[in-house]
mmCIF file of C-alpha atoms in Angstrom:
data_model
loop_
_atom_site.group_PDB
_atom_site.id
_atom_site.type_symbol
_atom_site.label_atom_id
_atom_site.label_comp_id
_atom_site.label_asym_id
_atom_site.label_seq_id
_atom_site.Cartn_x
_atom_site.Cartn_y
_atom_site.Cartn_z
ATOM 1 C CA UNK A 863 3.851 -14.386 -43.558
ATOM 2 C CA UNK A 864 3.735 -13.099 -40.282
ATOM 3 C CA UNK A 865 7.012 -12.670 -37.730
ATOM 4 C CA UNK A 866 7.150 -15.190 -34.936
ATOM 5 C CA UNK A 867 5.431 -13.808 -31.714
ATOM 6 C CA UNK A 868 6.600 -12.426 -28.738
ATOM 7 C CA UNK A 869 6.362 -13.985 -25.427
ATOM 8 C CA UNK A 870 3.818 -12.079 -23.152
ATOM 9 C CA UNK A 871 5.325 -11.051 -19.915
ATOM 10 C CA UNK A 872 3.618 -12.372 -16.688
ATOM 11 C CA UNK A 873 0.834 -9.736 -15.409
ATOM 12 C CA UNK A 874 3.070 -7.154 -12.461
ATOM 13 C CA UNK A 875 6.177 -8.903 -13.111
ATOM 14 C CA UNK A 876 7.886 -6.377 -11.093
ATOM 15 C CA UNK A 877 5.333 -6.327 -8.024
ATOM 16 C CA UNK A 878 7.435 -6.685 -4.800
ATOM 17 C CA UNK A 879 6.280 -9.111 -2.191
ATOM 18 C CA UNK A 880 6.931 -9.986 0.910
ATOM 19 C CA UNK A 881 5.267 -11.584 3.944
ATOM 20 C CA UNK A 882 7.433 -10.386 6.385
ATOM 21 C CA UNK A 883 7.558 -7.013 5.657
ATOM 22 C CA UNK A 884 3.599 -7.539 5.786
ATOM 23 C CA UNK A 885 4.046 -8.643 9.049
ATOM 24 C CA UNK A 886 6.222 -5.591 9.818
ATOM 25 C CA UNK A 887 3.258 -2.995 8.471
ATOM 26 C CA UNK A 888 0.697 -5.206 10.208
ATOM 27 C CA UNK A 889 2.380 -5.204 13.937
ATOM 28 C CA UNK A 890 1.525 -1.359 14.062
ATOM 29 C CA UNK A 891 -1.330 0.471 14.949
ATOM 30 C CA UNK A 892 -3.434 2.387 12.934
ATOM 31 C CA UNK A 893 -1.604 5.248 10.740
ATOM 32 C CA UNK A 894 -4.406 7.355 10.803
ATOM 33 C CA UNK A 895 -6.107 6.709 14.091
ATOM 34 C CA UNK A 896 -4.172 4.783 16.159
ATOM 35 C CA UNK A 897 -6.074 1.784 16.743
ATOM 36 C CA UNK A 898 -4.715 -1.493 17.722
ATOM 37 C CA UNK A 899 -8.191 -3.764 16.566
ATOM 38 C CA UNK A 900 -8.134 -5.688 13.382
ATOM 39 C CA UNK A 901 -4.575 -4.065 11.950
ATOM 40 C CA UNK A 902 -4.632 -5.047 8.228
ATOM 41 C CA UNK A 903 -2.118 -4.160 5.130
ATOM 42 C CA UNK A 904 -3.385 -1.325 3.562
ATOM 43 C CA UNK A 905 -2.062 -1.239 -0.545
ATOM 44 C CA UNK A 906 -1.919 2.651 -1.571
ATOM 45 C CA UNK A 907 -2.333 3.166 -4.873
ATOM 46 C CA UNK A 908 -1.396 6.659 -5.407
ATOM 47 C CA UNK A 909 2.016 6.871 -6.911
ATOM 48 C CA UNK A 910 2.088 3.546 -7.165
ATOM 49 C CA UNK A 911 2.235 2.697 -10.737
ATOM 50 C CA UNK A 912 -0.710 -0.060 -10.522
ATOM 51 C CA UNK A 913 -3.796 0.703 -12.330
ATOM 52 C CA UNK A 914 -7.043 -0.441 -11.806
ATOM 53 C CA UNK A 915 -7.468 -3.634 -10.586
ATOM 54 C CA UNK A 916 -4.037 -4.167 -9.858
ATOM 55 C CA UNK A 917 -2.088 -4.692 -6.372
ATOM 56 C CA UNK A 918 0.680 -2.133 -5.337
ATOM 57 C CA UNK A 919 3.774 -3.994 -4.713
ATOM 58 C CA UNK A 920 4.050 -4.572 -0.608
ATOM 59 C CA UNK A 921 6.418 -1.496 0.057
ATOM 60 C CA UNK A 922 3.447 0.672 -0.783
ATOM 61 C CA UNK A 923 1.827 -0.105 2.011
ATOM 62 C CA UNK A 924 0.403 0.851 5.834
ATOM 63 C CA UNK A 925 -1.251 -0.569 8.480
ATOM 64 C CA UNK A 926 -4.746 0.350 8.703
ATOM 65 C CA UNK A 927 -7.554 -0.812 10.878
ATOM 66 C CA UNK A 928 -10.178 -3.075 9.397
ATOM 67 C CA UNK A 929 -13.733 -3.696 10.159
ATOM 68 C CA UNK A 930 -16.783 -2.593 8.970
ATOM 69 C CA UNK A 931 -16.062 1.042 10.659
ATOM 70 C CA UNK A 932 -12.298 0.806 10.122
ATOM 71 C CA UNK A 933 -10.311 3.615 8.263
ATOM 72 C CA UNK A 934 -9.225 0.461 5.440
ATOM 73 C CA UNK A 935 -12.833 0.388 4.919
ATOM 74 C CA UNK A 936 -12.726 3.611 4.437
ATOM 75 C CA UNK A 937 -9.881 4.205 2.821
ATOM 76 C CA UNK A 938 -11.638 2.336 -0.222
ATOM 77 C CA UNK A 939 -15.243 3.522 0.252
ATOM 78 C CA UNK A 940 -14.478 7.095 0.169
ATOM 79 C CA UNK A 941 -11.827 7.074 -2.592
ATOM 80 C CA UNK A 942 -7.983 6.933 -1.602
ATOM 81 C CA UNK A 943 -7.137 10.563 -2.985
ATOM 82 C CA UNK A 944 -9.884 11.953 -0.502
ATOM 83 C CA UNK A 945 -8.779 9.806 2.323
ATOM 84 C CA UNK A 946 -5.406 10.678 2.019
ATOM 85 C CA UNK A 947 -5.800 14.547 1.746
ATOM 86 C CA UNK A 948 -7.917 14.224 4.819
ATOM 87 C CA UNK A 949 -5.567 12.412 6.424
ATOM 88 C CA UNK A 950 -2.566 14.588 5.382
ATOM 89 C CA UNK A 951 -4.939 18.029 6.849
ATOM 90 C CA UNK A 952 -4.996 16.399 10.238
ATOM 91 C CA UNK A 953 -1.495 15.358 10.481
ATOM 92 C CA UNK A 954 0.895 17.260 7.916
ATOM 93 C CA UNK A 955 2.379 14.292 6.981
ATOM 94 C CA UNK A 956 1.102 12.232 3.748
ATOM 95 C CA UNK A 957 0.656 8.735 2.664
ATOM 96 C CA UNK A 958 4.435 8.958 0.889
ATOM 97 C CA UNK A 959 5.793 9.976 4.499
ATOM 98 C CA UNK A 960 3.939 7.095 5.923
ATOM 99 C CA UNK A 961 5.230 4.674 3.710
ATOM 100 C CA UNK A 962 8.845 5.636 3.515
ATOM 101 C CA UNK A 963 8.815 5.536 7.234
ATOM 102 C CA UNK A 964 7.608 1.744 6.844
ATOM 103 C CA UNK A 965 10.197 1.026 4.193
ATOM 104 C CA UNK A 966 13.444 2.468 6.102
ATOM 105 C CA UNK A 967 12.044 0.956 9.466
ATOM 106 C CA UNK A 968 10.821 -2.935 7.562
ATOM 107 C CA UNK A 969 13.208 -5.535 8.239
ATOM 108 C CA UNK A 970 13.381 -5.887 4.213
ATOM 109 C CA UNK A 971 14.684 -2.447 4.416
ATOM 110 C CA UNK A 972 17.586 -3.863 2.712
ATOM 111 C CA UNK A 973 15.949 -5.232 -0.091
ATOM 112 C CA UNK A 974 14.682 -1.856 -1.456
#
């Protein structure tokens, strides 16, 4: 006879969301080049924990611009570890700097 079985957990149980830090990440321009068109939450992946398919929670994330041209767009068509080492040659700062900076500046700062 088999033991009872155990209760699945739900699917990214411990993914963090939050609107209005979304809001926060979205009232900024651009992180990489400082447009203010079509601002969208940008989930990064690296370091994140989530595999494929799966969402970062909403502190790993940056504002990036959207549109068919936009560096979100980008971001995803070129691969995120390629965007980001791009991105981190032109600046010297990485995606990690980027999103620690939106973290301690969110007002959900608090909540981390």
């Amino acid at each position: 006879m088999l033991p009872p079985r155990l209760a699945k957990k739900p699917k990214r149980e411990s993914r963090w969301r939050s609107q209005k830090h979304c809001n926060f990440v979205r009232s900024h321009a651009c992180s990489v080049c400082g447009s203010d068109v079509a601002i969208e939450v940008a989930h990064v992946r690296l370091g994140s924990g989530a595999g494929m398919g799966q969402k970062p929670s909403d502190w790993h994330a940056v504002s990036l611009c959207g549109g068919p041209n936009g560096c979100h767009r980008l971001q995803h068509t070129q691969g995120e570890r390629t965007f980001w080492d791009n991105f981190q040659r032109e600046t010297n700062l990485t995606y990690q700097d980027m999103i620690d900076a939106f973290c301690k500046a969110s007002p959900c700062a608090n909540e981390i």
